[in-house]
Amino acid sequence: LTPKPRYSDQERDAFYGRMVELSDMIVQQGVNVIVAATANKRVHRQQARSKLPHFVEVWVCCPVEVCRDRDPKDLYRRAIAGEIRDFPGVDAIYEIPLAPDVVVNTAVQSCDEATDHILQHLLAGLGHSDTQGHEDCTKRKRVGLFMDG
């Protein structure tokens, strides 16, 4: 959607608008959608919540220092060096969610713990009280939830 991102506010607004539109089109076809995106403004997340049925906001809470240490694309270093502008955590704001549906803190939770917490919330929404007996489903969901992580 943005082959050469510049991370400007206008570009982000357009990007997240397109993400919601694409997600809506896919959901209308009966397919569940997982979007792994920063969405640094609350308005982006609210737009998705208002348009998409059964929207679940997962806040992956992690101190910016830890994010910088884990950065596989070297984006934080490039932003600090001035090669990228308007980058959340460096020179652009990140508006913390006011009422996320699920919160995981990857600075203290392992990937498996965070995944299990998210899955418990999703399964509860489907009428399941726990993940017992859903091992195969859990394994498949983990791949989808953490594909970009």
Coordinates of C-alpha atoms in Angstrom, one line a residue:
L1 CA 0.0 0.0 0.0
T2 CA 3.0 2.3 0.6
P3 CA 6.0 1.0 -1.4
K4 CA 8.2 3.9 -0.3
P5 CA 6.7 5.2 3.0
R6 CA 7.5 8.7 4.1
Y7 CA 5.5 8.3 7.4
S8 CA 3.8 11.7 7.0
D9 CA 0.5 12.3 8.8
Q10 CA -1.4 12.5 5.5
E11 CA 0.2 9.2 4.3
R12 CA -0.7 7.5 7.5
D13 CA -4.3 8.7 7.4
A14 CA -4.7 7.4 3.9
F15 CA -2.9 4.1 4.7
Y16 CA -5.1 3.3 7.7
G17 CA -8.2 4.4 5.7
R18 CA -7.3 1.9 3.0
M19 CA -6.5 -0.8 5.6
V20 CA -10.0 -0.4 7.0
E21 CA -11.6 -0.5 3.5
L22 CA -9.6 -3.6 2.5
S23 CA -10.4 -5.3 5.8
D24 CA -14.1 -4.5 5.4
M25 CA -14.2 -6.0 1.9
I26 CA -12.5 -9.2 3.2
V27 CA -14.9 -9.4 6.2
Q28 CA -17.9 -9.1 3.9
Q29 CA -16.6 -12.2 2.1
G30 CA -16.9 -14.1 5.4
V31 CA -13.2 -14.1 6.2
N32 CA -11.7 -13.0 9.5
V33 CA -9.0 -10.4 9.3
I34 CA -6.0 -9.7 11.5
V35 CA -4.2 -6.4 10.9
A36 CA -0.8 -6.0 12.6
A37 CA -0.2 -2.2 12.4
T38 CA 1.0 0.6 14.7
A39 CA -2.0 2.8 14.1
N40 CA -0.4 5.5 16.2
K41 CA -3.5 7.7 16.4
R42 CA -6.8 6.8 18.2
V43 CA -8.7 8.1 15.2
H44 CA -7.3 5.3 13.1
R45 CA -8.4 2.7 15.6
Q46 CA -11.8 4.3 16.0
Q47 CA -12.3 4.3 12.3
A48 CA -11.7 0.6 12.2
R49 CA -13.9 0.0 15.2
S50 CA -16.8 1.9 13.7
K51 CA -16.6 0.2 10.3
L52 CA -15.7 -3.4 11.1
P53 CA -18.1 -5.8 12.9
H54 CA -16.7 -7.6 15.9
F55 CA -13.6 -5.4 16.0
V56 CA -11.1 -6.4 18.7
E57 CA -8.4 -3.9 19.6
V58 CA -5.3 -5.6 20.9
W59 CA -2.7 -3.2 22.5
V60 CA 0.7 -4.7 22.3
C61 CA 2.2 -2.6 25.1
C62 CA 6.0 -2.5 25.1
P63 CA 8.4 0.3 26.1
V64 CA 9.9 2.1 23.2
E65 CA 13.4 1.2 24.3
V66 CA 12.6 -2.5 24.0
C67 CA 11.0 -1.9 20.6
R68 CA 14.2 -0.2 19.4
D69 CA 16.3 -3.1 20.6
R70 CA 14.0 -5.6 18.8
D71 CA 13.7 -3.6 15.5
P72 CA 14.3 -6.1 12.7
K73 CA 14.0 -3.5 10.0
D74 CA 16.3 -0.9 11.6
L75 CA 13.6 1.7 11.4
Y76 CA 14.2 3.3 14.8
R77 CA 17.9 3.8 14.0
R78 CA 17.0 5.3 10.7
A79 CA 14.5 7.6 12.4
I80 CA 16.9 8.7 15.0
A81 CA 19.5 9.4 12.3
G82 CA 16.9 11.6 10.5
E83 CA 16.5 9.3 7.5
I84 CA 12.8 8.8 8.4
R85 CA 10.6 11.5 9.8
D86 CA 7.3 11.4 11.7
F87 CA 8.1 8.0 13.2
P88 CA 6.2 7.0 16.3
G89 CA 8.4 6.6 19.3
V90 CA 11.0 9.0 17.9
D91 CA 9.5 12.3 16.6
A92 CA 5.8 11.4 16.2
I93 CA 3.3 10.7 18.9
Y94 CA 1.7 7.4 19.8
E95 CA -1.7 7.8 21.4
I96 CA -2.1 5.1 24.0
P97 CA -5.5 3.3 23.6
L98 CA -8.1 4.4 26.1
A99 CA -10.1 1.2 26.2
P100 CA -8.4 -1.7 24.3
D101 CA -10.2 -5.0 24.3
V102 CA -7.0 -6.9 25.1
V103 CA -3.6 -5.8 26.5
V104 CA -0.4 -7.8 26.2
N105 CA 2.9 -6.5 27.5
T106 CA 5.6 -8.2 25.4
A107 CA 8.3 -6.7 27.6
V108 CA 7.3 -9.2 30.3
Q109 CA 5.2 -11.7 28.5
S110 CA 6.6 -14.3 26.2
C111 CA 5.2 -14.7 22.7
D112 CA 3.3 -17.8 23.8
E113 CA 1.9 -16.1 26.9
A114 CA 0.7 -13.1 24.9
T115 CA -0.8 -15.4 22.2
D116 CA -2.6 -17.4 24.8
H117 CA -4.0 -14.3 26.4
I118 CA -5.3 -13.0 23.0
L119 CA -6.7 -16.4 22.1
Q120 CA -8.5 -16.7 25.4
H121 CA -10.2 -13.4 24.7
L122 CA -11.2 -14.3 21.1
L123 CA -12.4 -17.8 22.1
A124 CA -14.5 -16.3 25.0
G125 CA -16.1 -14.1 22.4
L126 CA -17.1 -17.2 20.5
G127 CA -18.6 -18.8 23.6
H128 CA -15.6 -20.9 24.7
S129 CA -14.6 -20.5 28.3
D130 CA -11.0 -21.6 27.8
T131 CA -8.6 -23.0 25.2
Q132 CA -8.7 -26.6 26.5
G133 CA -9.6 -28.9 23.6
H134 CA -8.7 -26.3 21.0
E135 CA -5.0 -27.1 20.7
D136 CA -5.1 -27.4 16.9
C137 CA -7.0 -24.2 16.5
T138 CA -4.5 -22.4 18.9
K139 CA -1.5 -23.6 16.9
R140 CA -3.0 -22.3 13.6
K141 CA -4.1 -19.0 15.2
R142 CA -0.6 -18.4 16.6
V143 CA 0.9 -18.4 13.1
G144 CA -1.6 -15.8 11.9
L145 CA -1.4 -13.6 15.0
F146 CA 2.4 -13.4 15.0
M147 CA 3.2 -13.6 11.3
D148 CA 4.5 -10.0 11.3
G149 CA 6.0 -10.2 14.8

